[in-house]
Short mmCIF file of C-alpha atoms in Angstrom, two decimals:
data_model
loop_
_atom_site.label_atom_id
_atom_site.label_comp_id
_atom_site.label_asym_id
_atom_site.label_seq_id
_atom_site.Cartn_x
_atom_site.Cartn_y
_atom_site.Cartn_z
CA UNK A 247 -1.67 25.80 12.68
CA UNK A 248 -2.31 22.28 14.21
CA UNK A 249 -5.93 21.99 14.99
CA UNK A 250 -7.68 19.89 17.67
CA UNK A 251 -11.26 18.28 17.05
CA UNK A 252 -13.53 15.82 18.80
CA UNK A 253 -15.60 13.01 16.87
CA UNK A 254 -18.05 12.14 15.85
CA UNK A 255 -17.52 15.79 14.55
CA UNK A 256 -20.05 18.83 14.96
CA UNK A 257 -21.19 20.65 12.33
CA UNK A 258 -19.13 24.07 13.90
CA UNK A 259 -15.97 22.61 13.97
CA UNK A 260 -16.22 21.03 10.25
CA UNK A 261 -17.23 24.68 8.96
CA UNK A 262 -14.11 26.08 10.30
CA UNK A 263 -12.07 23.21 8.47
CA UNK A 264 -9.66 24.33 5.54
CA UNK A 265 -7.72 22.06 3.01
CA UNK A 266 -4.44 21.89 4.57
CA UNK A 267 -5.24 22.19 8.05
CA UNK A 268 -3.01 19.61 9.94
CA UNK A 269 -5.96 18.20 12.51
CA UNK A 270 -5.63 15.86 15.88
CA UNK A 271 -9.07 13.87 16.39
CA UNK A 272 -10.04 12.30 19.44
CA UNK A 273 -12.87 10.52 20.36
CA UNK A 274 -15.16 7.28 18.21
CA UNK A 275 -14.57 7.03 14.56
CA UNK A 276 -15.68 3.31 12.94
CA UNK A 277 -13.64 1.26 10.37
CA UNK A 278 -15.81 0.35 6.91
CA UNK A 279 -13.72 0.05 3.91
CA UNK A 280 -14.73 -2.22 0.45
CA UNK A 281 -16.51 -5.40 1.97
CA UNK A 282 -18.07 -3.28 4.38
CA UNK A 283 -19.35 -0.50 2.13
CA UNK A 284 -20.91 -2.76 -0.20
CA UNK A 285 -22.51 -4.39 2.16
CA UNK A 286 -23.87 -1.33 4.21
CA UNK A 287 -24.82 -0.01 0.77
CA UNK A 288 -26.88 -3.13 -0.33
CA UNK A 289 -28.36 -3.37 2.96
CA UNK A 290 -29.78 0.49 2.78
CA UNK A 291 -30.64 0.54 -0.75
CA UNK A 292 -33.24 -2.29 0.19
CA UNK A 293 -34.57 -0.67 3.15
CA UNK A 294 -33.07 -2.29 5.69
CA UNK A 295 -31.24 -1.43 8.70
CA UNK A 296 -27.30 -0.90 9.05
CA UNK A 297 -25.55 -1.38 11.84
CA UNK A 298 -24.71 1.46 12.97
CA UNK A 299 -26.39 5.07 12.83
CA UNK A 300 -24.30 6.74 10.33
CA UNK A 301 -25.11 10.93 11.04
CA UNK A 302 -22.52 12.76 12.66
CA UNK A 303 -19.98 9.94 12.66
CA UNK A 304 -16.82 9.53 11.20
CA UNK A 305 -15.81 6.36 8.82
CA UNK A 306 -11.71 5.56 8.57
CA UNK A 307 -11.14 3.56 5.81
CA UNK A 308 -9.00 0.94 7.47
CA UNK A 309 -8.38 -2.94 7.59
CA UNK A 310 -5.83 -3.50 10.66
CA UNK A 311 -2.97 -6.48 10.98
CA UNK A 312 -4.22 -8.62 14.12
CA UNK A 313 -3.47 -7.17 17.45
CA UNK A 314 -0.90 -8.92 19.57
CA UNK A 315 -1.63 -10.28 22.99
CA UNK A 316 -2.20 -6.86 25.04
CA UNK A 317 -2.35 -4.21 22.63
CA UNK A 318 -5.84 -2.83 21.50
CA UNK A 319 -5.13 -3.14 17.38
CA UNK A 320 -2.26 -3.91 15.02
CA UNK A 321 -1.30 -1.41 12.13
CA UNK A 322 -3.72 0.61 11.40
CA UNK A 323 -3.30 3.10 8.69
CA UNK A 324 -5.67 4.09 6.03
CA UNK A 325 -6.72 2.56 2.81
CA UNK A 326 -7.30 4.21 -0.30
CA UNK A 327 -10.51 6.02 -0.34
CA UNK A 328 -11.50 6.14 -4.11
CA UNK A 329 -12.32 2.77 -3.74
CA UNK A 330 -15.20 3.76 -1.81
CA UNK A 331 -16.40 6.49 -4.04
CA UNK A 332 -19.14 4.89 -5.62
CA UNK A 333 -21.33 4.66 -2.15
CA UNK A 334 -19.90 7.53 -0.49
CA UNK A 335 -22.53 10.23 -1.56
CA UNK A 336 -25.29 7.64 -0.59
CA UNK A 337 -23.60 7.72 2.76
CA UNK A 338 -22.97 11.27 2.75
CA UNK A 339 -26.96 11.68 2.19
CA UNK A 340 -27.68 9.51 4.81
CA UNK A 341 -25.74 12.22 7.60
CA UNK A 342 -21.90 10.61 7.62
CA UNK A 343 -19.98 13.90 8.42
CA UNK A 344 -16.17 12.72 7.93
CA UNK A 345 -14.24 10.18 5.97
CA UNK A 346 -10.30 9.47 7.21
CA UNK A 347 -8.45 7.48 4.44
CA UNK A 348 -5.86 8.15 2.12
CA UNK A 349 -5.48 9.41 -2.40
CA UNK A 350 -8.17 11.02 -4.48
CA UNK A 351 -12.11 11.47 -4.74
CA UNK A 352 -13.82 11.59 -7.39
CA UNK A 353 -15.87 14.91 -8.41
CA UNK A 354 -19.22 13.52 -8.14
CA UNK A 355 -17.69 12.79 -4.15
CA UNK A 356 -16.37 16.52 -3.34
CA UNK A 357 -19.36 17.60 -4.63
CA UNK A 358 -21.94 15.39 -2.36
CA UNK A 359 -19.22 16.58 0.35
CA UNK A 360 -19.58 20.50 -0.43
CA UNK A 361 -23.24 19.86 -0.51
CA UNK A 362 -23.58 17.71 2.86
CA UNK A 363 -21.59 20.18 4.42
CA UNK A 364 -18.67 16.97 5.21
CA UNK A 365 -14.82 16.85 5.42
CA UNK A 366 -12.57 14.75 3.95
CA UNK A 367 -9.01 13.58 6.02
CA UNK A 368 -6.07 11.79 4.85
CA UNK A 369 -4.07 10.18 7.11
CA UNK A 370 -0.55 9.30 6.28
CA UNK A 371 -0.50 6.10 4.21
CA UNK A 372 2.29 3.62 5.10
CA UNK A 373 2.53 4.59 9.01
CA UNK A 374 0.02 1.88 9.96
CA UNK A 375 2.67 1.41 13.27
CA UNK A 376 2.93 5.10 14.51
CA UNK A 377 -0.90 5.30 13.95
CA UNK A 378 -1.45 2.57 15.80
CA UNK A 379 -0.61 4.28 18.80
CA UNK A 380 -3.43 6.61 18.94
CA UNK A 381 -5.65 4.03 18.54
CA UNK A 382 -6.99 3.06 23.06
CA UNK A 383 -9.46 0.22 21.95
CA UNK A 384 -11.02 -1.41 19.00
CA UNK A 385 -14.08 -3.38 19.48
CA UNK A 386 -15.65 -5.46 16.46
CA UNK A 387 -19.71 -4.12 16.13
CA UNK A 388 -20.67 -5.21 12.99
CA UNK A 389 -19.81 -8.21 10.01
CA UNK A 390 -17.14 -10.32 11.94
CA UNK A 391 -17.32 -12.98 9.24
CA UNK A 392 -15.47 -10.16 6.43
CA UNK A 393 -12.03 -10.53 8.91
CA UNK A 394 -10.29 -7.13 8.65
CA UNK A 395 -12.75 -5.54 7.02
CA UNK A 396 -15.36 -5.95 9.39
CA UNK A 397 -16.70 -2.81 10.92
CA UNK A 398 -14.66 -1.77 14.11
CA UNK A 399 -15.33 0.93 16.57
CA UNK A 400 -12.64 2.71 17.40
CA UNK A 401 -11.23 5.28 20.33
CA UNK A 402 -9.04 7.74 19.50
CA UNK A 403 -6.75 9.85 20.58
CA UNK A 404 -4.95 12.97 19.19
CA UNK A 405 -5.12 10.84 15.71
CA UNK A 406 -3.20 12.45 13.26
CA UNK A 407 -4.76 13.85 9.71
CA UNK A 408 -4.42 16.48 7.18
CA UNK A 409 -7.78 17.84 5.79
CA UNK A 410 -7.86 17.42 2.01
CA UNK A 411 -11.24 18.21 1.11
CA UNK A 412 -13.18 20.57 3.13
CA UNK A 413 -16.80 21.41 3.35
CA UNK A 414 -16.55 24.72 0.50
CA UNK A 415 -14.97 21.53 -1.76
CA UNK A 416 -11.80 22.73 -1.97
CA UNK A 417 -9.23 20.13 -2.67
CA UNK A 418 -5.59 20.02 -1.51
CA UNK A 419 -4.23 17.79 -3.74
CA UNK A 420 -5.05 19.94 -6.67
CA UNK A 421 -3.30 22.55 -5.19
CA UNK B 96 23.68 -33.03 -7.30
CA UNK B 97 22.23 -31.72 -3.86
CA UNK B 98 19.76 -32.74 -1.95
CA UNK B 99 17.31 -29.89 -0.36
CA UNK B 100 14.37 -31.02 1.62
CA UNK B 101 11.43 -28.67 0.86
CA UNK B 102 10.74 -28.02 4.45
CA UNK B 103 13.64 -25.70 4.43
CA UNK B 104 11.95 -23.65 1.88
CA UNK B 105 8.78 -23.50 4.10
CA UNK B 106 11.14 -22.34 7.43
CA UNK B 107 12.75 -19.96 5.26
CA UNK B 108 9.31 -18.30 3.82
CA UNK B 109 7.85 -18.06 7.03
CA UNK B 110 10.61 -16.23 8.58
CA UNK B 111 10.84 -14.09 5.45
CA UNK B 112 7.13 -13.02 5.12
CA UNK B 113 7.79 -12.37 8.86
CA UNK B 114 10.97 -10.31 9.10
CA UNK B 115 9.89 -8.30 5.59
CA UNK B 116 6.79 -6.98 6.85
CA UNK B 117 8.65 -5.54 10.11
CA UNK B 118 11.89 -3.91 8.93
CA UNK B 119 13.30 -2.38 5.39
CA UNK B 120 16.27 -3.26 3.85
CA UNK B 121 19.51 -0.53 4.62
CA UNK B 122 18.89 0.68 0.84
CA UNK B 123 15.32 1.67 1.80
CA UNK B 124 16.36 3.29 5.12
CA UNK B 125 18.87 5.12 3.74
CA UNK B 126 16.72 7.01 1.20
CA UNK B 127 14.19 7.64 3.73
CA UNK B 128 17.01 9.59 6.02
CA UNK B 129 18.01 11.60 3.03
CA UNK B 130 14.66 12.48 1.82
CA UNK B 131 14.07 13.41 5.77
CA UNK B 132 16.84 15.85 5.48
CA UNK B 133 17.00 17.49 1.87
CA UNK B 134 13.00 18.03 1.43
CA UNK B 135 12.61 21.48 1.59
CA UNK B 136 8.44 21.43 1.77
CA UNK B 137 7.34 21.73 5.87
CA UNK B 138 4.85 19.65 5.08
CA UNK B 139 6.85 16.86 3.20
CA UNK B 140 9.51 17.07 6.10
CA UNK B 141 7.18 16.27 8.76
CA UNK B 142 5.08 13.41 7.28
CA UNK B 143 8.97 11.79 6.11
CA UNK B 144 9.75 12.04 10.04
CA UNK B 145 6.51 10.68 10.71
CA UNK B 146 7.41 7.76 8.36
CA UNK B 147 11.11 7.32 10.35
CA UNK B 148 9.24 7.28 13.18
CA UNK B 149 6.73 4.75 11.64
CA UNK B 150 9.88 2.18 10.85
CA UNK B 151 11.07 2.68 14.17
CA UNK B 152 7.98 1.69 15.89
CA UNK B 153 7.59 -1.44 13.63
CA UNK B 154 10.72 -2.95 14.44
CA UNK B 155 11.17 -2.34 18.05
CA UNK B 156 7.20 -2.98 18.87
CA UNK B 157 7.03 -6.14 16.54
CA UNK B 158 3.99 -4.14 14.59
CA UNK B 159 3.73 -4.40 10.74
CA UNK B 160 5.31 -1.19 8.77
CA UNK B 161 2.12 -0.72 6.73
CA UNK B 162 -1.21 -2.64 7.80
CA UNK B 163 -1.17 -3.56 4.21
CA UNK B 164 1.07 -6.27 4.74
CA UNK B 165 0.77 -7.95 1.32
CA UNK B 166 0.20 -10.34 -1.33
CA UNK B 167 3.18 -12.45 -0.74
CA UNK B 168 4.98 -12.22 -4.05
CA UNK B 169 8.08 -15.34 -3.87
CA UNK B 170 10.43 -15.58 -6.76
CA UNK B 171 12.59 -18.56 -6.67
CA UNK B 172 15.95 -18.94 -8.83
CA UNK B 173 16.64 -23.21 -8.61
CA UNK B 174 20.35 -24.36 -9.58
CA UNK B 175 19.32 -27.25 -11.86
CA UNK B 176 21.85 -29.10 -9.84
CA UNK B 177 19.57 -29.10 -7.24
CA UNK B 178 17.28 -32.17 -6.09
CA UNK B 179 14.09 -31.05 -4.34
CA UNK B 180 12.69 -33.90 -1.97
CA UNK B 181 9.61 -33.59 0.59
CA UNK B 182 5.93 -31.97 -0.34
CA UNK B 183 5.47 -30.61 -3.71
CA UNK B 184 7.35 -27.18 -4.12
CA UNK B 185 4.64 -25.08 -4.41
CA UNK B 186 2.61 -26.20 -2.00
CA UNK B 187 5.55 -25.77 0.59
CA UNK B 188 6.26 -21.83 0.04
CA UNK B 189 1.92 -21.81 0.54
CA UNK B 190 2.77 -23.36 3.86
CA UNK B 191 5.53 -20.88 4.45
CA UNK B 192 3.02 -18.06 3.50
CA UNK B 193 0.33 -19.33 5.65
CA UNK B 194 2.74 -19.68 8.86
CA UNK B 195 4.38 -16.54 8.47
CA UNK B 196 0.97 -14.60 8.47
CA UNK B 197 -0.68 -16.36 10.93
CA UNK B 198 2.26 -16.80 13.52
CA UNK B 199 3.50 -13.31 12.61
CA UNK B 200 -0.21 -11.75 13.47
CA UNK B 201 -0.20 -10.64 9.67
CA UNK B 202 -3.13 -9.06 7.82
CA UNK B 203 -4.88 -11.43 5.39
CA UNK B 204 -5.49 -9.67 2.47
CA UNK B 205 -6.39 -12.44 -0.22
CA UNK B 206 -9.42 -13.29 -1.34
CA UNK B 207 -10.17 -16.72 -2.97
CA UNK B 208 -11.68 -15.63 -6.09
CA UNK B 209 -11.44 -12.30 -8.05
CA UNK B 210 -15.45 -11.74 -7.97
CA UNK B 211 -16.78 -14.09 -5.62
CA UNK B 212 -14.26 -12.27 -3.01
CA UNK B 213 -13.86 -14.93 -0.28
CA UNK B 214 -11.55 -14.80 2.04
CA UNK B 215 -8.67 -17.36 1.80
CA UNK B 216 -7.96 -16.52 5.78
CA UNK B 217 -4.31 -17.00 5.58
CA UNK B 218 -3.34 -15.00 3.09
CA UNK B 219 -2.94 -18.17 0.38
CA UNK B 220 -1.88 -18.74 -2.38
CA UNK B 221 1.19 -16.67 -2.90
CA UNK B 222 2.09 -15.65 -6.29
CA UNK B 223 5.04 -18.19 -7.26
CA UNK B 224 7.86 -18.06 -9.90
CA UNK B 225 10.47 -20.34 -10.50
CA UNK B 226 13.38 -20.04 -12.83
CA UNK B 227 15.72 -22.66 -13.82
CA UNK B 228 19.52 -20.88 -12.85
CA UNK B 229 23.13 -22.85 -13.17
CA UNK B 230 24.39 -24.06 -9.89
CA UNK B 231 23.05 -26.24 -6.69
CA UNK B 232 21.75 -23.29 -4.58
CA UNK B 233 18.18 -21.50 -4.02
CA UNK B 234 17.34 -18.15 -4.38
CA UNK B 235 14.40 -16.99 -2.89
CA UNK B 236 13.13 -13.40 -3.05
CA UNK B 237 9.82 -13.07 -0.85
CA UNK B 238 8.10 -9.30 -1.63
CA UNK B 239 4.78 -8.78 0.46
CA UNK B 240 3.06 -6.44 -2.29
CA UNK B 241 0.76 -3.35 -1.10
CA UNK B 242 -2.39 -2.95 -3.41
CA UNK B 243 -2.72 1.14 -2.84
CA UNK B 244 0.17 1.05 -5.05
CA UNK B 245 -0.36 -1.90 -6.92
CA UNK B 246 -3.72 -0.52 -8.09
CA UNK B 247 -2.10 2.16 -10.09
CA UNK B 248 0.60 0.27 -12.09
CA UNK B 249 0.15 0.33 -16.03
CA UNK B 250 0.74 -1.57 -19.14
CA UNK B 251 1.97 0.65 -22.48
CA UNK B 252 1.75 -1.49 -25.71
CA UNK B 253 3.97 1.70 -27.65
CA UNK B 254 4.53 1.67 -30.98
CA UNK B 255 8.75 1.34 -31.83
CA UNK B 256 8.36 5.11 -33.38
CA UNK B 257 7.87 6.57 -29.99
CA UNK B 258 11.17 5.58 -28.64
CA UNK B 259 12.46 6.90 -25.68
CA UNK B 260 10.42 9.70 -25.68
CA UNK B 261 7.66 7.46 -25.23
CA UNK B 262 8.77 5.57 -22.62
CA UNK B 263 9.32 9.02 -20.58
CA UNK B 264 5.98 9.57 -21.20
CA UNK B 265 4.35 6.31 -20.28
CA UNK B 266 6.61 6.59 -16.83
CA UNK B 267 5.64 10.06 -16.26
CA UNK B 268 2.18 9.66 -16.35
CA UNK B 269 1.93 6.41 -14.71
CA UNK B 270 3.80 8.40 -11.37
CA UNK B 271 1.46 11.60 -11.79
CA UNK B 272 -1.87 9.15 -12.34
CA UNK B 273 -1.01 7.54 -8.88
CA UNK B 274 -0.82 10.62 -7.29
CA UNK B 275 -1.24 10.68 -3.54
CA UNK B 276 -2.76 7.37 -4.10
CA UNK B 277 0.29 5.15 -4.17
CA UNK B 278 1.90 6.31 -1.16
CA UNK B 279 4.77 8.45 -2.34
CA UNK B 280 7.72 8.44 -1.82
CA UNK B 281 7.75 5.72 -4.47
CA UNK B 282 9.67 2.97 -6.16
CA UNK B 283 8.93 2.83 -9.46
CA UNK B 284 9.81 -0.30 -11.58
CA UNK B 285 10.19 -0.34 -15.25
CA UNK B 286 10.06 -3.09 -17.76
CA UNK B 287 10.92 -2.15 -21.43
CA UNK B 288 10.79 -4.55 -23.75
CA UNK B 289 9.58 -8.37 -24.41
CA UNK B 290 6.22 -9.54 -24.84
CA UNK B 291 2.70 -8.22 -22.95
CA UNK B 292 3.40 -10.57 -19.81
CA UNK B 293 7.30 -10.54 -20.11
CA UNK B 294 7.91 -6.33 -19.29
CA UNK B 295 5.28 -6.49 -16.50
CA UNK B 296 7.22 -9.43 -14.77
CA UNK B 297 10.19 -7.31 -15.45
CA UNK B 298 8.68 -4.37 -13.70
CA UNK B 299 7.85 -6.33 -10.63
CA UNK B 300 11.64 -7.35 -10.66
CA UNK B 301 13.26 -4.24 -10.84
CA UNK B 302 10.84 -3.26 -7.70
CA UNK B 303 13.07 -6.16 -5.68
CA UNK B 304 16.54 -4.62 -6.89
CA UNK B 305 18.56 -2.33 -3.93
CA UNK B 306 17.26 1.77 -4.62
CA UNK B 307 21.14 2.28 -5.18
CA UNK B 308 21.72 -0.10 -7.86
CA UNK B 309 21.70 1.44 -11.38
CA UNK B 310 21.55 -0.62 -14.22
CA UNK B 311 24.81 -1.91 -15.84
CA UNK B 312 23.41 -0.70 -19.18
CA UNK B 313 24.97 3.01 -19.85
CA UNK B 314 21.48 4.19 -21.65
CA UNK B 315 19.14 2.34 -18.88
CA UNK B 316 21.45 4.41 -16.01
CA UNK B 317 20.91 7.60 -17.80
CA UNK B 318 17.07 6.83 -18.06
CA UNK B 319 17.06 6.00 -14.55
CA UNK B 320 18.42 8.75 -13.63
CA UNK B 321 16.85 11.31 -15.92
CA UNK B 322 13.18 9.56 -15.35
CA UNK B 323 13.84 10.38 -11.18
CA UNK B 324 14.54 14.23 -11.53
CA UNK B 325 11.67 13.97 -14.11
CA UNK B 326 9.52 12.19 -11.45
CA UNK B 327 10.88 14.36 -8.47
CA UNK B 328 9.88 17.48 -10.49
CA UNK B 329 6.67 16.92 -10.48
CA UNK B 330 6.36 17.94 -7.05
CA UNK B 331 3.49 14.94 -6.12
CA UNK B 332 6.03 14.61 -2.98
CA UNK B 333 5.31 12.70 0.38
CA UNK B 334 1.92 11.49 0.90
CA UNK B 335 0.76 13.42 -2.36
CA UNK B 336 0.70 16.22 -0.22
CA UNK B 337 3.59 18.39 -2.27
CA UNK B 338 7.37 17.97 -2.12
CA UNK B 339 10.30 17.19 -3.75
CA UNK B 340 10.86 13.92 -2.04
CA UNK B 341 8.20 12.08 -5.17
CA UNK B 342 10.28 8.93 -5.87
CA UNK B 343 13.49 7.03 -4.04
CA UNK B 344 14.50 5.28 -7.10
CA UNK B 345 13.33 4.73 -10.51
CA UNK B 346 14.77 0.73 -11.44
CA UNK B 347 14.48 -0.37 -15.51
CA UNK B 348 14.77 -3.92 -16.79
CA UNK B 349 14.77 -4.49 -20.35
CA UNK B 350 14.50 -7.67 -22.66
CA UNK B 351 14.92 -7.99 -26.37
CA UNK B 352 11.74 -7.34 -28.08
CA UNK B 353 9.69 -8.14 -31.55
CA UNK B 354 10.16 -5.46 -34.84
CA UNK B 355 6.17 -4.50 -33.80
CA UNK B 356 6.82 -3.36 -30.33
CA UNK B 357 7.79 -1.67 -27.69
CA UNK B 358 5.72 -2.91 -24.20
CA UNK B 359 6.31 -0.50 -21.57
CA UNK B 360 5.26 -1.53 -17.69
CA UNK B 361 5.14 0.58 -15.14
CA UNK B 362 5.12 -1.43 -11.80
CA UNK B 363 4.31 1.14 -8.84
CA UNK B 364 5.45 0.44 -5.19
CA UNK B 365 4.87 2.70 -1.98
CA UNK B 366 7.61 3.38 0.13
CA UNK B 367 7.35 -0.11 2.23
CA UNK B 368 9.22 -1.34 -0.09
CA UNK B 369 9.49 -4.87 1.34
CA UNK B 370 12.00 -7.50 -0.32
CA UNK B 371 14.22 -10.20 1.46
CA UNK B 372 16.24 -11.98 -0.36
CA UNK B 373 18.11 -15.36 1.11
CA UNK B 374 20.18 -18.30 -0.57
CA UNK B 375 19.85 -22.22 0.84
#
């Protein structure tokens, strides 16, 4: 059954979250993906302060294609989000509640996710266009100089995802 | 003897980076449609009419299939009958490269130095091969190439003893390794055959021949064929998210090779398959 959520995401609605649930978010979700997580990550490690508060939120791993004149972003479908694995359970620790992106975690990952009490969404890779359309605005809040892979907060609406790993762990792709 | 300004080849690239980032090729679409109708997972159905949907959108709104829109990957067959006059060849298909993504409000995915991780801003340099053909005309294949997918191609050095067996194998587990990762349904090129750098350059290739083109070569058309029900089977399907719909096409090249070997590469693409081909 299709499921509708709000983000950032509550700690209710990510309990009640299965692996395989087909899921429509709306609300503020913010764009990080390599660049951006390595930076974040170096930043916290040394005690400093990121730019955004990370607890409760939700990261999509996304880089878009420019916008054209008009239209909030370009193509904007998810990334792969193994790539991020090595800061995730950092982040994770540090209150992020959701990841949107796209492929495999690692275990060390699920776990920190089982343990933080987090979801993980895929959206579909490779529909960058139709996703676009649920994005309303995109507004750059954080390292403009990395290009596409600065940190972008986003609007949503009914944004399409499949849960893959859910807070218990469980994993759909090793279904 | 004829004359071809390299200008042309800059026009040309521009318009090709363009255009290839924005609509597949009929072979591409086709596959899609039939995938669309014969998977029998709910699932699997819905995220193929999601991607129909997703190529529909992309050509009619001018936005870019995938947001991954590439390394630009040009391959460029020149007649030797042909005389090339105006800036230095490679620097003109750069030019192309650097037009079509900024003119065509194209990501730029390509950073300046492997560690150091700059950003060139344009999406230079392309990757570039030329090949001396008979004849007076140009070639030029431009393939934007997708890193998701990209990031979970292989190299097999196999020994000769573990024949085609071996090479089912290496495919095999190359597909299942990329998993959801590689945004199925996939392409999935082969190179068998010729040295370390030779089968992986064959495997990129194959990726730019039509999905309904099996290889003239009886054995290489049975492989093909046997390596896609293997690859269907192993029900990875669309997205990763189960189905049978795991793989449009499976596309071999093969080369002579030395009495010591038997170099197996395994060159993954998503389903934004992107190749245009044109001839100046």
């Amino acid at each position: 059954m299709d499921k509708y959520i709000g983000v950032p995401i509550c700690e209710e609605d990510i309990k009640q979250l299965r692996a395989g649930d087909y899921v429509y978010l709306t609300g503020t979700v913010y764009t990080a993906r390599d660049a951006a997580h390595k930076r974040m990550y170096e930043t916290a490690v040394k005690g400093g302060e990121l730019p955004l508060d990370l607890s409760g939120q939700v990261i999509y791993y996304m880089g878009p294609s420019p916008a054209r004149e008009g239209r909030p972003i370009g193509s904007a479908g998810p990334t792969t989000a193994g790539r991020m694995d090595k800061y995730t359970p950092f982040f994770l620790k540090m209150g992020l509640k959701g990841m949107i992106g796209k492929g495999k975690r690692s275990d060390k990952v699920k776990k920190a996710i089982a343990e933080y009490g987090a979801v993980y969404f895929a959206a579909v890779g490779g529909a960058g266009a139709l996703l676009s359309r649920s994005v309303k605005s995109s507004r750059v809040i954080a390292y403009d100089d990395l290009g596409t892979e600065a940190i972008r907060e986003l609007r949503i609406e009914k944004f399409p995802v499949v849960v893959v790993v859910d807070s218990q762990g469980n994993d759909l792709y090793e279904r | 003897m004829r004359t071809i300004r390299t200008s042309v080849i800059t026009e040309n690239i521009k318009d090709m980076c363009i255009e290839a980032n924005h609509f597949l090729s009929e072979d591409m679409k086709e596959r899609l449609v039939r995938a669309a109708d014969n998977e029998t997972s709910p699932l699997g159905k819905k995220i193929l009419c999601q991607l129909k949907e997703n190529l529909q959108i992309a050509g009619e709104d001018m936005i870019p299939i995938c947001q991954d829109t590439g390394m630009a990957v040009v391959f460029m067959e020149i007649g030797q009958d042909v005389h090339l006059e105006g800036d230095f060849l490679e620097d003109a298909v750069n030019e192309g490269v650097r037009r079509g993504y900024t003119e065509g409000y194209l990501r730029k995915s390509v950073v300046k130095d492997p560690l150091l991780r700059e950003n060139t801003k344009d999406n230079t340099p392309a990757v570039i091969y030329t090949e001396i053909v008979p004849g007076d005309k140009i070639t030029i294949t431009v393939a934007p190439k997708g890193f998701g997918s990209e990031n979970m191609s292989r190299i097999f050095m196999l020994k000769p003893a573990d024949g085609i067996e071996g090479v089912k194998e290496a495919v095999v587990s190359a597909v299942r390794d990329a998993g959801p990762n590689a945004c199925p349904p996939m392409v999935v090129g082969v190179g068998i055959g010729g040295t370390f750098e030779k089968c992986a350059l064959m495997a990129k290739r194959a990726l730019t021949r039509p999905v309904d083109s099996p290889s003239s070569i009886p054995y290489v058309r049975e492989l093909e064929k046997e390596l896609l029900e293997m690859i269907n089977k192993t029900g990875i399907g669309p997205a990763g998210l189960g189905g049978d719909s795991t793989a449009f096409a499976v596309n071999i090249e093969t080369y002579p090779t030395h009495i010591a070997g038997l170099p197996v590469a395994v060159n993954i693409c998503c389903h934004v398959n992107r190749h245009i081909i044109r001839v100046i």
